[in-house]
PDB file of C-alpha atoms in Angstrom:
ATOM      1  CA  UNK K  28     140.029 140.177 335.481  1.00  0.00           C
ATOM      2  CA  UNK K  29     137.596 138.272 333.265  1.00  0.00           C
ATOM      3  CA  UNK K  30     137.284 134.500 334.466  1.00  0.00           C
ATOM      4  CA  UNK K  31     135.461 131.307 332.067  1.00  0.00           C
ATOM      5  CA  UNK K  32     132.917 131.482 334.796  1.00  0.00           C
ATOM      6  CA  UNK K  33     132.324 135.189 333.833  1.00  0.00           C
ATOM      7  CA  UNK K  34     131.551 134.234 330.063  1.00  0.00           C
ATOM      8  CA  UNK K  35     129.680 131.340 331.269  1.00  0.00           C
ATOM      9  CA  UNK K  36     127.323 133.297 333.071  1.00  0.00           C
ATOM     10  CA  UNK K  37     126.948 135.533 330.086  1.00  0.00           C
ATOM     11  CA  UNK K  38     125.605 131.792 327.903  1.00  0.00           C
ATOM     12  CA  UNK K  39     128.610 132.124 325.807  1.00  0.00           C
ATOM     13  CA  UNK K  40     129.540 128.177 324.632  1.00  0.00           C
ATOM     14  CA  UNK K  41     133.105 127.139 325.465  1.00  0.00           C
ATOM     15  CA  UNK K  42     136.032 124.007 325.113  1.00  0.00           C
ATOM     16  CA  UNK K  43     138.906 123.255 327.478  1.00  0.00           C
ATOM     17  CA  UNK K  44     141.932 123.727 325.408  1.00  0.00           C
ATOM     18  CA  UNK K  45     145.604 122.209 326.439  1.00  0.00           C
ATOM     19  CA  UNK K  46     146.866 124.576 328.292  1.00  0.00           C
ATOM     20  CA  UNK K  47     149.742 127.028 326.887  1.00  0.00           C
ATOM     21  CA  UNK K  48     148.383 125.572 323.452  1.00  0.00           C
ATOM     22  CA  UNK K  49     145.009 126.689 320.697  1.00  0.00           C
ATOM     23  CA  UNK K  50     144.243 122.992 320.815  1.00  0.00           C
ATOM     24  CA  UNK K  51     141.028 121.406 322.036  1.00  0.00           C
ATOM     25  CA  UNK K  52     140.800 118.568 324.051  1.00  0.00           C
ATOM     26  CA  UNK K  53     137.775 117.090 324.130  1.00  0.00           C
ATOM     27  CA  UNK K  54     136.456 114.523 321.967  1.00  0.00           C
ATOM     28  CA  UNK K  55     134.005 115.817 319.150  1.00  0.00           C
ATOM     29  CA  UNK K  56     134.633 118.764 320.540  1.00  0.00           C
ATOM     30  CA  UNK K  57     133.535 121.317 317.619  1.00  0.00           C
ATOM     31  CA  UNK K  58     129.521 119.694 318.100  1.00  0.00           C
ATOM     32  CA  UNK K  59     127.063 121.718 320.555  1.00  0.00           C
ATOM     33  CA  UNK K  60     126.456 118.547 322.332  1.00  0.00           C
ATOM     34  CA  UNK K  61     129.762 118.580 324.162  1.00  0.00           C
ATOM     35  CA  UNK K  62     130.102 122.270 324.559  1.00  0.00           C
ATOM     36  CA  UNK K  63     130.712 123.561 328.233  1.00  0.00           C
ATOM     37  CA  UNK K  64     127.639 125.908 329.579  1.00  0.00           C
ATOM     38  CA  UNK K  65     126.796 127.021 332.674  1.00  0.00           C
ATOM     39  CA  UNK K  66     128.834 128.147 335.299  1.00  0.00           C
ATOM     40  CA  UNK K  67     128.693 124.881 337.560  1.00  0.00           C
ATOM     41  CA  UNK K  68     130.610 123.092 334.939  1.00  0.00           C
ATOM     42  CA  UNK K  69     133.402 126.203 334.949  1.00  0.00           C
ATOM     43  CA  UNK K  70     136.080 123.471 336.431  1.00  0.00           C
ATOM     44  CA  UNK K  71     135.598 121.368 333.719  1.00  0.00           C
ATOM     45  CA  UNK K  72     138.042 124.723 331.525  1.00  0.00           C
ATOM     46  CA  UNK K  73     141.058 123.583 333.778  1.00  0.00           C
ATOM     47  CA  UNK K  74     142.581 127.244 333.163  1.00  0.00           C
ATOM     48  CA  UNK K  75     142.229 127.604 329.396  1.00  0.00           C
ATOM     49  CA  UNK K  76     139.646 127.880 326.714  1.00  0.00           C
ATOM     50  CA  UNK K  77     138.013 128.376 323.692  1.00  0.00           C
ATOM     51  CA  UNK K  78     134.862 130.453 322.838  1.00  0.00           C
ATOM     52  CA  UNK K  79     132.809 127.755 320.467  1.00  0.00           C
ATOM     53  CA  UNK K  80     131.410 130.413 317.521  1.00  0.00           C
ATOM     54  CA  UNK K  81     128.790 128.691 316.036  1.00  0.00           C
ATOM     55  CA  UNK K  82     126.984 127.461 319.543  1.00  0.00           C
ATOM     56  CA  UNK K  83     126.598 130.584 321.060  1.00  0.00           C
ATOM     57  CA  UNK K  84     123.463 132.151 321.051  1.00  0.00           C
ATOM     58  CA  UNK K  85     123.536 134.716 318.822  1.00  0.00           C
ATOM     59  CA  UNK K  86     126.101 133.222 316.884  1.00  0.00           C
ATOM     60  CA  UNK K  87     129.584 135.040 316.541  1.00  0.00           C
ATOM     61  CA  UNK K  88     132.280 135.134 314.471  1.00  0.00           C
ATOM     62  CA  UNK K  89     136.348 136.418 314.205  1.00  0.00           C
ATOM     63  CA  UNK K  90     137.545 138.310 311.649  1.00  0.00           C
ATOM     64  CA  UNK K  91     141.593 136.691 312.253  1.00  0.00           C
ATOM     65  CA  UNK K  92     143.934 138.571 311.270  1.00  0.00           C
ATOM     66  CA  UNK K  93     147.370 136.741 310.720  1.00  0.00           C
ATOM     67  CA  UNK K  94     149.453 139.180 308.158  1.00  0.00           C
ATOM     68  CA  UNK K  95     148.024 142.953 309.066  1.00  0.00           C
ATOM     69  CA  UNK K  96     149.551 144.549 305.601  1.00  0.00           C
ATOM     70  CA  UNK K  97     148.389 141.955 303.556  1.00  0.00           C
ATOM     71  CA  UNK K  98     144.651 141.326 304.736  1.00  0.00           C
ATOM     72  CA  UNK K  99     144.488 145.101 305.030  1.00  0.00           C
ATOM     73  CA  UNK K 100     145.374 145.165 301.403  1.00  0.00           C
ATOM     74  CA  UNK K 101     142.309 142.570 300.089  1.00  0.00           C
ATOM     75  CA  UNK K 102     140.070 144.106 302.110  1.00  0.00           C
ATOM     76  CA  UNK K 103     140.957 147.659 300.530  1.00  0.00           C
ATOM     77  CA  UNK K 104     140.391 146.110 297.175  1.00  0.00           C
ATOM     78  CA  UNK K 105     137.025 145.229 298.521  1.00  0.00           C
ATOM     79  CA  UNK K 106     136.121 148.938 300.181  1.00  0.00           C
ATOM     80  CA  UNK K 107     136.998 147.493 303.704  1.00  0.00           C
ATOM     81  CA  UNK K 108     139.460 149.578 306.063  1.00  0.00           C
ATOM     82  CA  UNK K 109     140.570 147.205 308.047  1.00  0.00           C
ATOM     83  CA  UNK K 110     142.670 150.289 310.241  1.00  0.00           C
ATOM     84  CA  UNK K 111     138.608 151.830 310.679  1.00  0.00           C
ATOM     85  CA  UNK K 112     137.394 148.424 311.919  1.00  0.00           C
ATOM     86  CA  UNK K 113     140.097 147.652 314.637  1.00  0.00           C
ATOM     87  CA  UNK K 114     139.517 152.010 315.406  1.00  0.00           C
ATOM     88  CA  UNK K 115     136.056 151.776 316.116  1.00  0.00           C
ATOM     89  CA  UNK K 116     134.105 152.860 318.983  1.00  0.00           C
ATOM     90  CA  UNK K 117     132.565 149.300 319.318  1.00  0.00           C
ATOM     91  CA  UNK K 118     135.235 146.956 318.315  1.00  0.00           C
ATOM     92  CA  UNK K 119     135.728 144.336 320.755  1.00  0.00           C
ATOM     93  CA  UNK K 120     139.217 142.423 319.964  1.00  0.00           C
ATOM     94  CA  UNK K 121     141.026 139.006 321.382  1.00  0.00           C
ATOM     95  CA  UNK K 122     144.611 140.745 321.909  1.00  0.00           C
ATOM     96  CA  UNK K 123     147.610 137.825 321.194  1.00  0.00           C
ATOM     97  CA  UNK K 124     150.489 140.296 321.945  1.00  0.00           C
ATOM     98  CA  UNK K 125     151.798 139.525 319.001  1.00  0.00           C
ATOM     99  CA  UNK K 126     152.393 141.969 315.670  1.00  0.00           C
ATOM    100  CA  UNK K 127     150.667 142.499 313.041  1.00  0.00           C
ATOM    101  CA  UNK K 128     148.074 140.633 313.752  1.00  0.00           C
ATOM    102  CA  UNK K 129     144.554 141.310 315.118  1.00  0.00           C
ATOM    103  CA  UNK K 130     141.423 139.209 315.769  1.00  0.00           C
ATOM    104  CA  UNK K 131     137.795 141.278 315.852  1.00  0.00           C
ATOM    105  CA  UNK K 132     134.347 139.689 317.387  1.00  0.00           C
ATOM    106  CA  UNK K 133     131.627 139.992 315.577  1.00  0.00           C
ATOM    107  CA  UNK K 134     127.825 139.081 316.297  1.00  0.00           C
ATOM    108  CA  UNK K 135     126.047 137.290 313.687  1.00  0.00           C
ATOM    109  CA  UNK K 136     122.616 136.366 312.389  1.00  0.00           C
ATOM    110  CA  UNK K 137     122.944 132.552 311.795  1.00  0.00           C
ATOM    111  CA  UNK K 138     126.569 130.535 311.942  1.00  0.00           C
ATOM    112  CA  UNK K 139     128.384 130.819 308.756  1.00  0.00           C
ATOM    113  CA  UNK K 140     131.219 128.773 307.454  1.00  0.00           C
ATOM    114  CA  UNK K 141     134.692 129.929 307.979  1.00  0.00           C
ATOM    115  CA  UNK K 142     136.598 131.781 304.846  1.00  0.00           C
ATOM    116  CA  UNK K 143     140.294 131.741 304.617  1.00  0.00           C
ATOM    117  CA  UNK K 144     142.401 134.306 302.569  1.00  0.00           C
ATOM    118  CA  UNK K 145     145.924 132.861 301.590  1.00  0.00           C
ATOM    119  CA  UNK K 146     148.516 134.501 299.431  1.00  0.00           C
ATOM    120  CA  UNK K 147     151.787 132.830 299.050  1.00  0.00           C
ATOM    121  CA  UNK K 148     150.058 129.650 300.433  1.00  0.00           C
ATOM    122  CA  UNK K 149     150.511 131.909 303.957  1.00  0.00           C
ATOM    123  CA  UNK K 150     146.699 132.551 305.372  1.00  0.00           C
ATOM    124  CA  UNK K 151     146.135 136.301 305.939  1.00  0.00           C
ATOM    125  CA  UNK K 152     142.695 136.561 306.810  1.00  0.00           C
ATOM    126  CA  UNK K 153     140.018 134.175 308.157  1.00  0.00           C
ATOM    127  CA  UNK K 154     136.387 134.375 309.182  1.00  0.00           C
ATOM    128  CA  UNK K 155     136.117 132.413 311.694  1.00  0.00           C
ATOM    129  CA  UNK K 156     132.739 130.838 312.756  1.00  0.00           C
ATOM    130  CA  UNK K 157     131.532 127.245 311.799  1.00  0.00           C
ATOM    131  CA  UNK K 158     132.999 124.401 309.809  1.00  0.00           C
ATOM    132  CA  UNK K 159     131.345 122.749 306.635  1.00  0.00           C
ATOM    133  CA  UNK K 160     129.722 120.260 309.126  1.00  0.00           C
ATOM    134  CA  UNK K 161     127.772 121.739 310.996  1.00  0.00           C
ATOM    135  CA  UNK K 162     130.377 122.138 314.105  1.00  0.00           C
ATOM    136  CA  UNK K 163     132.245 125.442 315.325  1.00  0.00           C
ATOM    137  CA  UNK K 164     135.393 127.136 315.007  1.00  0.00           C
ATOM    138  CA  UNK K 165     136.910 128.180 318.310  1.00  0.00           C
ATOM    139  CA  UNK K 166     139.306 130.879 319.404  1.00  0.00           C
ATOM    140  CA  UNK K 167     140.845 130.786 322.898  1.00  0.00           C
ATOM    141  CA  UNK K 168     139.788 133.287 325.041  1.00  0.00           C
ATOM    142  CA  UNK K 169     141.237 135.843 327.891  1.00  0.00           C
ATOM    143  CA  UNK K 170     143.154 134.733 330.341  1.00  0.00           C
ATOM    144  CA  UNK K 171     144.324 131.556 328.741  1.00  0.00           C
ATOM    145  CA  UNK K 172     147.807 131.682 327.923  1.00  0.00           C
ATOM    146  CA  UNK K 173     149.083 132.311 324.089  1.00  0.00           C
ATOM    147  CA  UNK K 174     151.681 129.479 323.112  1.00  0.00           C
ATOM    148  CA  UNK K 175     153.872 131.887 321.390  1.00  0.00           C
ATOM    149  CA  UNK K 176     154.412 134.634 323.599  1.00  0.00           C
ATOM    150  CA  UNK K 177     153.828 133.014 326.825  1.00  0.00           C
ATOM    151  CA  UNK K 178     151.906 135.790 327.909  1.00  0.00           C
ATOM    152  CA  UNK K 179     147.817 135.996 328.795  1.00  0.00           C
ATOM    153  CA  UNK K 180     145.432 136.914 325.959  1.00  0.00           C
ATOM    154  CA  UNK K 181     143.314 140.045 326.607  1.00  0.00           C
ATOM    155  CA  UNK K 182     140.541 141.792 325.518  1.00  0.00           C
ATOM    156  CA  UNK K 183     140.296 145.415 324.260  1.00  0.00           C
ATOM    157  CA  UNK K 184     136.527 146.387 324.039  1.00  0.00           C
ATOM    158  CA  UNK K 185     133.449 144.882 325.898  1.00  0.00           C
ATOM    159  CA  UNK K 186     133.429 141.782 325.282  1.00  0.00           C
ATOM    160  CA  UNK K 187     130.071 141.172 326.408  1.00  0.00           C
ATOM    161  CA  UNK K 188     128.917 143.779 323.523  1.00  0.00           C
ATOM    162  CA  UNK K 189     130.400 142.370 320.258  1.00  0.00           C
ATOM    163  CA  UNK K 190     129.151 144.661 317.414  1.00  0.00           C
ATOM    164  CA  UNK K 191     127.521 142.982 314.551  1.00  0.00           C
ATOM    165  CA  UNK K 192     128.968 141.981 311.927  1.00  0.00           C
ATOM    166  CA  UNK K 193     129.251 145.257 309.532  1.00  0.00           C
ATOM    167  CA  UNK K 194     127.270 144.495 305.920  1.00  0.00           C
ATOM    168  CA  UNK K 195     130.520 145.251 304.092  1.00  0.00           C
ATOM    169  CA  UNK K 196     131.800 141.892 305.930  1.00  0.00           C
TER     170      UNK K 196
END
């Protein structure tokens, strides 16, 4: 099983989150100054956390997928398949348990700031990397525990091999 240490070791910039929750916990949390690196400081996760976007080095992003049918549906109008994306060979996904939703990792050049997709005021479809400030986005990361289902997150791909991003993105 993959452990914080494990993506510590691989440079990746992380948060504590609550535990059985998405939420951060430290203060000013989303700046690079207060990111958690190296593995020494791996017991300062306390058995959950997030994967700061932005900080690491190259930069990555999520394409979050909250409503599967809808997002597939604006991306279509856009020449996206979303069904090819989650398919291929290289995708490396964050797995909630939960359905119809997805979340891909992506590699990127420089951070970019996140983009939601709402219809019916509901978001569909985010890409997830940086906020208008200057700080990151996070997503909680393998093993920490989803707050919905109760169950571990898990990964489906290398993780340590995120694709980039595909142009069409």
């Amino acid at each position: 099983m993959v452990t914080f240490k494990d993506y510590l070791e691989h440079g990746w910039a992380l948060t504590p989150v609550k535990s059985g929750t998405k939420q951060p916990f430290l203060k000013d949390w989303a700046n690079a100054d207060t990111a958690i690196r190296g593995t020494e400081n791996a017991d300062k996760l306390n058995g959950a956390a997030g994967l700061l976007l932005a900080h690491c080095d190259p930069p990555l992003m999520t394409l979050d997928v909250d409503e599967f049918h809808c997002a597939a549906a604006w991306l279509d109008e856009r020449g996206i398949d979303l069904a090819s994306l989650l398919q291929a060979d290289d995708a490396v996904q964050i797995v909630s348990g939960r359905d119809d939703r997805a979340k891909l990792l992506y590699r990127l050049d420089q951070p970019r700031c996140i983009h939601r997709v709402t219809q019916d005021s509901k978001t569909v479809l985010e890409f997830r990397c940086a906020d208008r400030n200057g700080g990151s986005l996070q997503d909680v990361l393998p093993p920490s525990i989803h707050p919905n289902t109760g169950k571990p997150y898990a990964w489906l791909g290398d993780w340590k091999t995120p694709p980039s991003i595909p142009p069409d993105l």
